[in-house]
Coordinates of N, CA and C and ligand atoms in Angstrom, one line a residue:
M1 N 122.2 115.2 104.7 CA 121.3 115.4 103.5 C 120.4 114.2 103.4
S2 N 119.1 114.5 103.2 CA 118.2 113.4 103.0 C 118.2 112.9 101.6
F3 N 117.8 111.7 101.4 CA 117.8 111.1 100.0 C 116.8 111.8 99.1
I4 N 115.5 111.9 99.6 CA 114.5 112.7 98.9 C 114.2 113.9 99.8
S5 N 114.1 115.1 99.1 CA 113.8 116.3 99.9 C 112.9 117.2 99.1
L6 N 111.8 117.5 99.6 CA 110.9 118.5 99.0 C 110.8 119.7 100.0
V7 N 111.1 120.9 99.4 CA 111.0 122.1 100.2 C 110.0 123.1 99.6
N8 N 108.9 123.3 100.3 CA 107.9 124.3 99.9 C 107.4 124.1 98.4
V9 N 107.1 122.9 98.1 CA 106.7 122.5 96.8 C 105.2 122.9 96.6
S10 N 104.9 123.6 95.5 CA 103.5 123.9 95.2 C 103.3 123.5 93.7
R11 N 102.1 123.1 93.4 CA 101.7 122.9 92.0 C 100.4 123.5 91.7
I12 N 100.4 124.4 90.8 CA 99.2 125.2 90.5 C 98.8 124.9 89.0
F13 N 97.6 124.5 88.8 CA 97.1 124.2 87.4 C 96.2 125.4 87.0
G14 N 96.3 125.7 85.7 CA 95.3 126.7 85.1 C 95.6 128.1 85.6
N15 N 94.8 129.0 85.1 CA 94.9 130.5 85.4 C 93.5 131.0 85.7
N16 N 93.5 132.2 86.3 CA 92.3 132.9 86.6 C 91.2 132.1 87.2
E17 N 90.0 132.0 86.6 CA 88.9 131.2 87.2 C 89.1 129.7 87.2
N18 N 90.1 129.3 86.4 CA 90.4 127.8 86.3 C 91.6 127.4 87.2
R19 N 92.1 128.4 88.0 CA 93.3 128.1 88.8 C 92.9 127.1 89.9
T20 N 93.7 126.0 89.9 CA 93.6 125.1 91.0 C 94.9 124.9 91.7
V21 N 94.9 125.0 93.0 CA 96.2 124.8 93.8 C 96.1 123.3 94.2
A22 N 96.8 122.5 93.5 CA 96.8 121.0 93.8 C 97.7 120.7 95.0
L23 N 98.8 121.4 95.1 CA 99.8 121.3 96.2 C 100.2 122.7 96.6
S24 N 100.4 122.9 98.0 CA 100.7 124.2 98.5 C 101.7 124.1 99.6
G25 N 103.0 124.5 99.3 CA 104.0 124.6 100.4 C 104.3 123.2 101.0
V26 N 104.4 122.2 100.2 CA 104.7 120.8 100.7 C 106.2 120.6 101.0
S27 N 106.5 120.3 102.2 CA 107.9 120.0 102.6 C 108.0 118.7 103.3
F28 N 108.8 117.8 102.9 CA 109.2 116.6 103.7 C 110.4 115.9 103.1
S29 N 110.9 115.0 103.9 CA 112.1 114.2 103.3 C 111.9 112.7 103.6
A30 N 112.6 111.9 102.9 CA 112.5 110.5 103.1 C 113.8 109.8 102.7
E31 N 114.1 108.7 103.3 CA 115.4 108.1 103.1 C 115.3 106.7 102.4
K32 N 116.4 106.2 101.9 CA 116.4 104.9 101.4 C 116.2 103.9 102.5
G33 N 115.5 102.9 102.3 CA 115.1 101.9 103.3 C 113.8 102.2 104.0
E34 N 113.3 103.4 103.7 CA 112.0 103.8 104.4 C 110.8 103.4 103.6
F35 N 109.8 103.0 104.3 CA 108.5 102.6 103.7 C 107.5 103.8 104.1
V36 N 107.2 104.6 103.2 CA 106.4 105.8 103.5 C 105.0 105.7 102.9
V37 N 104.0 106.0 103.7 CA 102.6 106.0 103.3 C 102.1 107.4 103.3
I38 N 101.6 107.8 102.1 CA 101.0 109.2 102.0 C 99.5 109.0 101.9
L39 N 98.8 109.6 102.9 CA 97.4 109.4 103.0 C 96.6 110.6 102.7
G40 N 95.5 110.5 102.1 CA 94.6 111.7 101.8 C 93.4 111.3 101.1
A41 N 92.3 112.0 101.3 CA 91.1 111.8 100.6 C 91.2 112.1 99.1
S42 N 90.3 111.7 98.3 CA 90.3 112.0 96.9 C 90.4 113.5 96.7
G43 N 91.2 114.0 95.8 CA 91.4 115.4 95.6 C 92.4 116.1 96.5
A44 N 93.0 115.3 97.4 CA 93.9 115.9 98.4 C 95.3 116.3 97.8
G45 N 95.6 115.8 96.6 CA 96.8 116.1 95.9 C 97.8 115.0 95.9
K46 N 97.4 113.7 96.2 CA 98.3 112.6 96.3 C 99.0 112.3 94.9
T47 N 98.1 112.2 93.9 CA 98.7 111.8 92.6 C 99.6 112.9 92.1
T48 N 99.2 114.2 92.3 CA 100.1 115.3 91.9 C 101.4 115.2 92.5
L49 N 101.4 114.9 93.8 CA 102.7 114.7 94.6 C 103.5 113.6 94.0
L50 N 102.9 112.5 93.8 CA 103.6 111.3 93.3 C 104.2 111.6 91.9
N51 N 103.4 112.3 91.1 CA 103.9 112.7 89.7 C 105.1 113.6 89.8
I52 N 105.2 114.5 90.8 CA 106.3 115.3 90.9 C 107.5 114.5 91.4
I53 N 107.3 113.7 92.4 CA 108.4 112.9 92.9 C 109.0 111.9 91.8
G54 N 108.1 111.5 90.9 CA 108.5 110.6 89.9 C 109.0 111.2 88.6
G55 N 109.0 112.6 88.6 CA 109.5 113.3 87.5 C 108.6 113.3 86.3
M56 N 107.3 113.0 86.5 CA 106.3 113.0 85.4 C 105.7 114.4 85.3
D57 N 105.9 115.2 86.4 CA 105.4 116.6 86.4 C 106.4 117.4 87.2
V58 N 106.3 118.7 87.1 CA 107.3 119.6 87.7 C 106.6 120.6 88.6
A59 N 107.2 120.8 89.7 CA 106.6 121.8 90.7 C 106.5 123.2 90.1
S60 N 105.4 123.9 90.4 CA 105.3 125.3 90.0 C 106.3 126.2 90.8
E61 N 106.4 125.8 92.1 CA 107.3 126.6 93.0 C 108.0 125.6 94.0
G62 N 109.1 126.0 94.5 CA 109.8 125.1 95.5 C 110.8 124.3 94.9
K63 N 111.5 123.5 95.7 CA 112.6 122.7 95.3 C 112.5 121.2 95.7
Y64 N 112.8 120.3 94.7 CA 112.8 118.9 95.0 C 114.1 118.3 94.6
T65 N 114.8 117.7 95.5 CA 116.1 117.1 95.3 C 116.1 115.6 95.6
V66 N 116.9 114.9 94.8 CA 117.1 113.4 95.1 C 118.6 113.2 95.2
N67 N 119.1 112.8 96.4 CA 120.5 112.6 96.6 C 121.3 113.9 96.3
G68 N 120.7 115.0 96.5 CA 121.4 116.3 96.3 C 121.2 116.9 94.9
E69 N 120.7 116.1 94.0 CA 120.5 116.6 92.6 C 119.1 117.3 92.5
D70 N 119.2 118.5 92.0 CA 118.0 119.4 91.9 C 117.1 118.9 90.7
I71 N 116.1 118.2 91.0 CA 115.2 117.7 90.0 C 114.4 118.8 89.4
T72 N 114.1 119.8 90.2 CA 113.3 121.0 89.7 C 114.0 121.7 88.6
A73 N 115.3 121.6 88.5 CA 116.1 122.3 87.5 C 116.3 121.5 86.2
L74 N 115.8 120.3 86.2 CA 116.1 119.5 85.0 C 115.2 119.9 83.8
D75 N 115.8 119.8 82.6 CA 114.9 120.0 81.4 C 114.3 118.6 81.1
S76 N 113.5 118.6 80.0 CA 112.7 117.4 79.8 C 113.6 116.2 79.5
A77 N 114.7 116.4 78.8 CA 115.6 115.2 78.6 C 116.2 114.7 79.9
G78 N 116.5 115.6 80.8 CA 117.0 115.3 82.1 C 116.0 114.5 83.0
L79 N 114.7 115.0 82.8 CA 113.6 114.3 83.6 C 113.4 112.9 83.0
T80 N 113.5 112.7 81.7 CA 113.4 111.4 81.1 C 114.5 110.4 81.7
T81 N 115.7 110.9 81.7 CA 116.8 110.1 82.3 C 116.5 109.8 83.7
F82 N 116.1 110.8 84.5 CA 115.8 110.6 85.9 C 114.7 109.5 86.1
R83 N 113.6 109.6 85.3 CA 112.5 108.6 85.4 C 113.0 107.2 85.0
R84 N 113.8 107.2 83.9 CA 114.3 105.9 83.4 C 115.2 105.2 84.4
D85 N 116.1 106.0 85.0 CA 117.1 105.3 85.8 C 116.8 105.2 87.3
K86 N 115.9 106.1 87.8 CA 115.8 106.2 89.3 C 114.4 105.8 89.8
V87 N 113.4 105.7 88.9 CA 112.0 105.6 89.4 C 111.3 104.4 88.9
G88 N 110.7 103.6 89.8 CA 109.8 102.5 89.4 C 108.4 102.9 89.8
F89 N 107.4 102.5 88.9 CA 106.0 102.9 89.2 C 105.2 101.6 89.4
V90 N 104.3 101.6 90.3 CA 103.3 100.5 90.5 C 101.9 101.2 90.5
F91 N 101.0 100.7 89.7 CA 99.7 101.4 89.6 C 98.6 100.5 90.1
Q92 N 97.5 101.1 90.4 CA 96.3 100.3 90.9 C 95.9 99.2 89.9
F93 N 95.9 99.5 88.6 CA 95.4 98.5 87.7 C 96.5 97.9 86.8
Y94 N 97.7 97.7 87.4 CA 98.8 96.9 86.9 C 99.4 97.4 85.6
N95 N 98.5 97.8 84.6 CA 98.9 98.2 83.3 C 99.9 97.3 82.6
L96 N 99.6 96.0 82.6 CA 100.5 95.1 81.9 C 100.1 95.0 80.4
M97 N 101.1 94.6 79.6 CA 100.7 94.4 78.2 C 100.1 93.0 78.1
P98 N 98.8 92.9 77.6 CA 98.1 91.6 77.6 C 98.7 90.6 76.7
N99 N 99.4 91.0 75.6 CA 99.9 90.1 74.7 C 101.3 89.6 75.0
L100 N 101.8 90.0 76.1 CA 103.2 89.6 76.5 C 103.1 88.7 77.8
T101 N 104.0 87.8 77.9 CA 104.0 86.9 79.1 C 104.6 87.8 80.3
A102 N 104.6 87.2 81.5 CA 105.1 87.9 82.6 C 106.5 88.3 82.4
I103 N 107.3 87.3 81.9 CA 108.8 87.6 81.7 C 109.0 88.7 80.6
E104 N 108.2 88.6 79.6 CA 108.3 89.6 78.5 C 107.9 91.0 79.0
N105 N 106.8 91.1 79.8 CA 106.4 92.4 80.4 C 107.6 93.0 81.1
V106 N 108.3 92.2 81.9 CA 109.4 92.7 82.7 C 110.5 93.1 81.8
E107 N 110.8 92.3 80.8 CA 112.0 92.6 79.9 C 111.7 93.9 79.1
L108 N 110.5 94.0 78.7 CA 110.2 95.2 77.8 C 110.4 96.5 78.6
A109 N 110.0 96.5 79.9 CA 110.0 97.7 80.7 C 111.4 98.1 81.0
C110 N 112.4 97.2 81.0 CA 113.8 97.7 81.3 C 114.7 97.5 80.1
A111 N 114.1 97.5 79.0 CA 114.9 97.4 77.7 C 116.0 98.5 77.6
H112 N 115.6 99.7 78.1 CA 116.5 100.9 77.9 C 117.1 101.3 79.2
A113 N 117.0 100.5 80.3 CA 117.5 100.9 81.6 C 119.0 100.9 81.6
K114 N 119.6 101.7 82.5 CA 121.0 101.8 82.6 C 121.5 100.5 83.3
E115 N 120.8 100.2 84.4 CA 121.1 99.0 85.1 C 119.9 98.1 85.2
R116 N 120.1 96.8 85.3 CA 118.9 96.0 85.5 C 119.2 94.7 86.1
I117 N 118.2 94.0 86.7 CA 118.4 92.7 87.2 C 117.7 91.8 86.2
P118 N 118.1 90.5 86.0 CA 117.4 89.7 85.0 C 115.9 89.5 85.4
A119 N 115.1 89.5 84.4 CA 113.6 89.4 84.6 C 113.2 88.2 85.5
R120 N 113.9 87.1 85.3 CA 113.6 85.9 86.1 C 113.9 86.2 87.6
E121 N 115.0 86.9 87.8 CA 115.3 87.2 89.2 C 114.3 88.2 89.8
A122 N 113.8 89.2 89.1 CA 112.8 90.1 89.6 C 111.5 89.4 89.9
L123 N 111.1 88.5 89.0 CA 109.9 87.8 89.2 C 110.0 86.8 90.4
S124 N 111.2 86.2 90.5 CA 111.4 85.3 91.7 C 111.3 86.1 93.0
A125 N 111.8 87.3 92.9 CA 111.8 88.2 94.2 C 110.4 88.5 94.7
V126 N 109.5 88.5 93.8 CA 108.1 88.7 94.2 C 107.2 87.4 94.2
G127 N 107.9 86.3 94.3 CA 107.3 85.0 94.5 C 106.6 84.5 93.2
L128 N 107.1 84.8 92.0 CA 106.4 84.4 90.8 C 107.3 83.5 89.9
A129 N 108.2 82.8 90.6 CA 109.1 81.9 89.8 C 108.3 80.9 89.0
H130 N 107.1 80.6 89.4 CA 106.4 79.5 88.7 C 105.4 80.1 87.7
R131 N 105.5 81.4 87.4 CA 104.6 82.0 86.4 C 105.3 82.7 85.3
F132 N 106.6 82.4 85.0 CA 107.3 83.2 84.1 C 106.6 83.3 82.7
N133 N 106.0 82.3 82.2 CA 105.5 82.2 80.9 C 104.0 82.4 80.8
H134 N 103.4 82.9 81.9 CA 102.0 83.1 81.9 C 101.6 84.5 81.3
F135 N 100.5 84.5 80.5 CA 100.0 85.8 80.1 C 99.1 86.4 81.2
P136 N 99.0 87.8 81.2 CA 98.3 88.4 82.3 C 96.9 87.8 82.5
S137 N 96.2 87.5 81.4 CA 94.8 87.0 81.5 C 94.7 85.7 82.3
T138 N 95.8 85.0 82.4 CA 95.8 83.7 83.1 C 96.4 83.8 84.5
L139 N 96.6 85.1 85.0 CA 97.1 85.3 86.3 C 96.0 86.0 87.2
S140 N 96.0 85.7 88.5 CA 95.0 86.4 89.4 C 95.4 87.9 89.5
G141 N 94.5 88.7 90.1 CA 94.8 90.1 90.3 C 96.1 90.3 91.1
G142 N 96.3 89.6 92.2 CA 97.4 89.7 93.0 C 98.7 89.3 92.2
E143 N 98.6 88.3 91.4 CA 99.8 87.8 90.6 C 100.1 88.9 89.6
Q144 N 99.1 89.5 89.0 CA 99.4 90.6 88.0 C 100.1 91.8 88.7
Q145 N 99.6 92.1 89.9 CA 100.3 93.2 90.6 C 101.7 92.8 90.9
R146 N 102.0 91.5 91.2 CA 103.4 91.1 91.5 C 104.2 91.3 90.2
V147 N 103.6 91.0 89.0 CA 104.4 91.2 87.8 C 104.7 92.7 87.6
S148 N 103.7 93.5 88.0 CA 104.0 94.9 87.8 C 105.0 95.4 88.8
I149 N 105.1 94.8 90.0 CA 106.1 95.2 90.9 C 107.5 94.7 90.4
A150 N 107.5 93.5 89.9 CA 108.8 92.9 89.3 C 109.3 93.8 88.2
R151 N 108.3 94.3 87.4 CA 108.6 95.2 86.2 C 109.2 96.5 86.8
A152 N 108.7 97.0 87.9 CA 109.2 98.2 88.4 C 110.6 98.1 89.0
I153 N 110.8 96.9 89.7 CA 112.1 96.8 90.4 C 113.2 96.3 89.5
A154 N 112.9 95.7 88.4 CA 113.9 95.1 87.5 C 115.0 96.1 87.1
K155 N 114.6 97.4 87.0 CA 115.6 98.3 86.5 C 116.3 99.0 87.7
K156 N 116.2 98.4 88.9 CA 116.9 98.8 90.1 C 116.6 100.3 90.5
P157 N 115.4 100.7 90.5 CA 115.1 102.1 90.9 C 115.4 102.4 92.3
E158 N 115.9 103.6 92.6 CA 116.1 104.0 94.0 C 114.8 104.5 94.6
I159 N 113.9 104.8 93.8 CA 112.6 105.3 94.3 C 111.5 104.4 93.7
L160 N 110.7 103.8 94.5 CA 109.6 103.0 94.1 C 108.3 103.6 94.5
L161 N 107.5 104.1 93.5 CA 106.3 104.8 93.8 C 105.0 104.0 93.5
C162 N 104.1 103.9 94.4 CA 103.0 103.0 94.2 C 101.7 103.8 94.5
D163 N 100.9 103.8 93.4 CA 99.6 104.6 93.5 C 98.5 103.7 93.7
E164 N 97.9 103.6 95.0 CA 96.8 102.7 95.4 C 97.1 101.3 94.9
P165 N 98.3 100.7 95.3 CA 98.7 99.4 94.7 C 97.8 98.3 95.1
T166 N 97.0 98.5 96.2 CA 96.1 97.4 96.6 C 94.7 97.7 96.4
G167 N 94.4 98.9 95.7 CA 93.1 99.4 95.5 C 92.1 98.4 94.8
A168 N 92.7 97.5 94.0 CA 91.8 96.6 93.2 C 91.8 95.2 93.8
L169 N 92.4 95.0 95.0 CA 92.6 93.7 95.5 C 91.8 93.4 96.7
D170 N 91.5 92.1 97.0 CA 90.8 91.8 98.2 C 91.8 91.9 99.4
S171 N 91.3 91.9 100.6 CA 92.2 92.2 101.7 C 93.4 91.2 101.9
M172 N 93.2 89.9 101.7 CA 94.3 89.0 101.8 C 95.4 89.2 100.8
T173 N 94.9 89.4 99.5 CA 95.9 89.6 98.4 C 96.6 90.9 98.6
G174 N 95.8 91.9 99.1 CA 96.3 93.2 99.3 C 97.5 93.2 100.3
K175 N 97.2 92.5 101.4 CA 98.2 92.4 102.5 C 99.5 91.7 101.9
N176 N 99.3 90.7 101.1 CA 100.4 90.0 100.5 C 101.3 90.9 99.7
I177 N 100.6 91.8 98.9 CA 101.3 92.8 98.1 C 102.1 93.8 98.9
L178 N 101.4 94.2 100.0 CA 102.1 95.1 100.9 C 103.3 94.5 101.6
S179 N 103.2 93.2 101.9 CA 104.4 92.6 102.5 C 105.5 92.5 101.5
V180 N 105.2 92.3 100.2 CA 106.3 92.3 99.2 C 106.9 93.7 99.1
L181 N 106.1 94.7 99.1 CA 106.6 96.1 99.0 C 107.4 96.5 100.2
K182 N 107.0 96.0 101.4 CA 107.7 96.4 102.6 C 109.1 95.7 102.6
N183 N 109.1 94.4 102.2 CA 110.4 93.7 102.1 C 111.3 94.4 101.2
L184 N 110.8 94.9 100.1 CA 111.6 95.6 99.1 C 112.2 96.9 99.7
S185 N 111.5 97.5 100.6 CA 112.1 98.7 101.2 C 113.2 98.3 102.2
R186 N 113.0 97.2 102.8 CA 113.9 96.7 103.9 C 115.3 96.3 103.3
E187 N 115.3 96.1 102.0 CA 116.6 95.7 101.4 C 117.6 96.9 101.5
G188 N 117.0 98.1 101.7 CA 117.8 99.3 102.0 C 118.3 100.0 100.7
E189 N 118.0 99.5 99.6 CA 118.6 100.1 98.4 C 117.6 101.2 97.8
R190 N 116.4 101.2 98.3 CA 115.4 102.1 97.7 C 114.5 102.6 98.8
C191 N 113.8 103.7 98.4 CA 112.7 104.3 99.2 C 111.4 103.9 98.6
V192 N 110.5 103.4 99.3 CA 109.2 103.0 98.8 C 108.1 103.9 99.3
L193 N 107.4 104.6 98.4 CA 106.3 105.5 98.8 C 105.0 105.0 98.2
I194 N 104.0 104.9 99.1 CA 102.7 104.5 98.7 C 101.7 105.6 98.9
V195 N 100.9 105.9 97.9 CA 99.8 106.8 98.2 C 98.5 106.0 98.2
T196 N 97.7 106.3 99.2 CA 96.4 105.6 99.3 C 95.4 106.4 100.1
H197 N 94.1 106.1 100.0 CA 93.2 106.7 100.9 C 92.8 105.6 102.0
N198 N 93.5 104.5 102.0 CA 93.2 103.4 103.0 C 94.1 103.6 104.2
A199 N 93.5 104.3 105.3 CA 94.3 104.6 106.5 C 94.9 103.4 107.2
N200 N 94.3 102.3 107.0 CA 94.8 101.1 107.7 C 96.2 100.7 107.3
I201 N 96.6 101.1 106.1 CA 97.9 100.7 105.6 C 99.0 101.5 106.4
A202 N 98.6 102.7 106.9 CA 99.5 103.5 107.6 C 100.1 102.8 108.8
Q203 N 99.4 101.8 109.4 CA 99.9 101.1 110.6 C 101.2 100.4 110.3
M204 N 101.5 100.0 109.1 CA 102.8 99.3 108.8 C 103.9 100.2 108.3
A205 N 103.6 101.5 108.2 CA 104.6 102.4 107.6 C 105.7 102.8 108.6
D206 N 106.8 103.2 108.1 CA 107.9 103.8 108.9 C 107.5 105.3 109.1
R207 N 106.9 105.9 108.1 CA 106.6 107.3 108.2 C 105.2 107.5 107.5
V208 N 104.4 108.3 108.1 CA 103.0 108.5 107.6 C 102.9 110.0 107.3
I209 N 102.5 110.4 106.1 CA 102.3 111.8 105.8 C 100.9 111.9 105.4
R210 N 100.2 112.9 106.0 CA 98.8 113.1 105.7 C 98.6 114.4 104.9
L211 N 97.9 114.3 103.8 CA 97.6 115.4 102.9 C 96.2 115.8 103.0
S212 N 95.9 117.1 103.0 CA 94.5 117.5 102.9 C 94.5 118.8 102.1
D213 N 93.7 119.0 101.1 CA 93.6 120.2 100.3 C 95.0 120.7 99.8
G214 N 95.8 119.8 99.4 CA 97.1 120.1 98.9 C 98.2 120.5 99.9
K215 N 97.9 120.3 101.2 CA 98.8 120.7 102.3 C 99.1 119.5 103.1
I216 N 100.3 119.4 103.7 CA 100.7 118.4 104.6 C 100.1 118.8 106.0
I217 N 99.2 117.9 106.5 CA 98.6 118.3 107.8 C 99.3 117.5 109.0
S218 N 100.0 116.4 108.6 CA 100.9 115.8 109.6 C 101.9 114.9 108.9
D219 N 103.1 114.8 109.6 CA 104.2 114.0 109.0 C 104.8 113.3 110.2
E220 N 104.5 112.0 110.4 CA 104.9 111.4 111.7 C 105.7 110.1 111.4
V221 N 106.8 109.9 112.2 CA 107.5 108.7 112.2 C 106.8 107.7 113.1
N222 N 106.6 106.5 112.5 CA 105.9 105.5 113.3 C 106.9 104.7 114.2
P223 N 106.8 104.8 115.5 CA 107.8 104.2 116.3 C 107.8 102.7 116.3
S224 N 106.7 102.1 116.0 CA 106.6 100.6 115.9 C 105.7 100.2 114.8
P225 N 106.2 100.2 113.6 CA 105.4 99.7 112.5 C 104.9 98.3 112.7
K226 N 103.7 98.0 112.4 CA 103.1 96.7 112.6 C 103.5 95.8 111.4
D227 N 103.5 94.5 111.7 CA 103.7 93.5 110.6 C 102.4 93.5 109.8
V228 N 102.5 93.2 108.6 CA 101.3 93.2 107.7 C 100.1 92.3 108.3
E229 N 100.5 91.2 108.9 CA 99.5 90.2 109.4 C 98.7 90.9 110.5
E230 N 99.3 91.9 111.2 CA 98.6 92.4 112.4 C 97.6 93.5 112.0
I231 N 97.7 94.1 110.8 CA 96.9 95.2 110.5 C 95.4 94.9 110.2
E232 N 94.5 95.8 110.6 CA 93.1 95.6 110.3 C 92.9 96.1 108.9
W233 N 91.9 95.6 108.2 CA 91.7 96.1 106.8 C 90.4 96.7 106.7
Ligands
ADP1 P1 94.3 112.8 94.6 O1 95.3 112.0 93.9 O2 94.6 113.0 96.1 O3 92.9 112.4 94.4 P2 95.0 114.9 92.7 O4 96.5 115.1 92.9 O5 94.6 114.0 91.6 O6 94.4 114.3 94.1 O7 94.3 116.3 92.5 C1 94.4 117.4 93.4 C2 93.7 118.6 92.8 O8 94.3 119.0 91.7 C3 92.2 118.2 92.4 O9 91.4 119.3 92.7 C4 92.3 118.0 90.9 O10 91.1 118.3 90.3 C5 93.4 119.0 90.5 N1 94.2 118.6 89.4 C6 95.0 117.5 89.3 N2 95.5 117.4 88.1 C7 95.1 118.5 87.3 C8 95.3 119.0 86.0 N3 96.2 118.3 85.2 N4 94.7 120.1 85.7 C9 93.9 120.8 86.5 N5 93.6 120.4 87.8 C10 94.2 119.2 88.2

């Protein structure tokens, strides 16, 4: 049994002339310890897929399971618990609270979590031990993204979902963030999925899934993922 499994997942928005098929018959699986990159152009269905995996949206058809649990069968309270306990999110624009310090941002996010690691430990894990008491406006873009990663991992999620996590960063800072994310997948306790339109990032993935018009057009295991330093940007 795979950790994450999607079988024939479709997502259809609207009716009649407003009907949009955002995802159609999507099937794939992923394991803990895997670093998965989902590639696709704008409109390919990447965000829709991430939202379904993260329990923010529900498939119109098909089945999605995590560790054997049928997420498609959960009601809204069940989805809330799933998101709270199992899923961490990292977004392109960090979404930090500007009036809270780095440590307070992390603490706030896991206030209701079932399990958690201390905020200081999470920030230290992403190389921010020297920035605990800084407000977001006094941090660089890369440092803010590290705070958002610390915030996501502090509640010990088994699934870490990243939507264009390097989209707002220069290449050196972006590589730095990717290396943090890859190390987090290597600890083996979680599956890290990144959606991006930047095909270069695929070179360092364990698995690369390509989406086009809501369909998977390829799903490949990368036999020799590159180190982040080696990839072209
Ligand atoms: P990507 O993230 O790859 O840019 P999206 O998942 O955002 O793609 O969108 C895929 C398709 O689904 C697009 O055609 C988009 O317009 C449509 N779509 C996404 N969300 C909605 C929604 N809530 N209502 C209607 N259409 C949507």
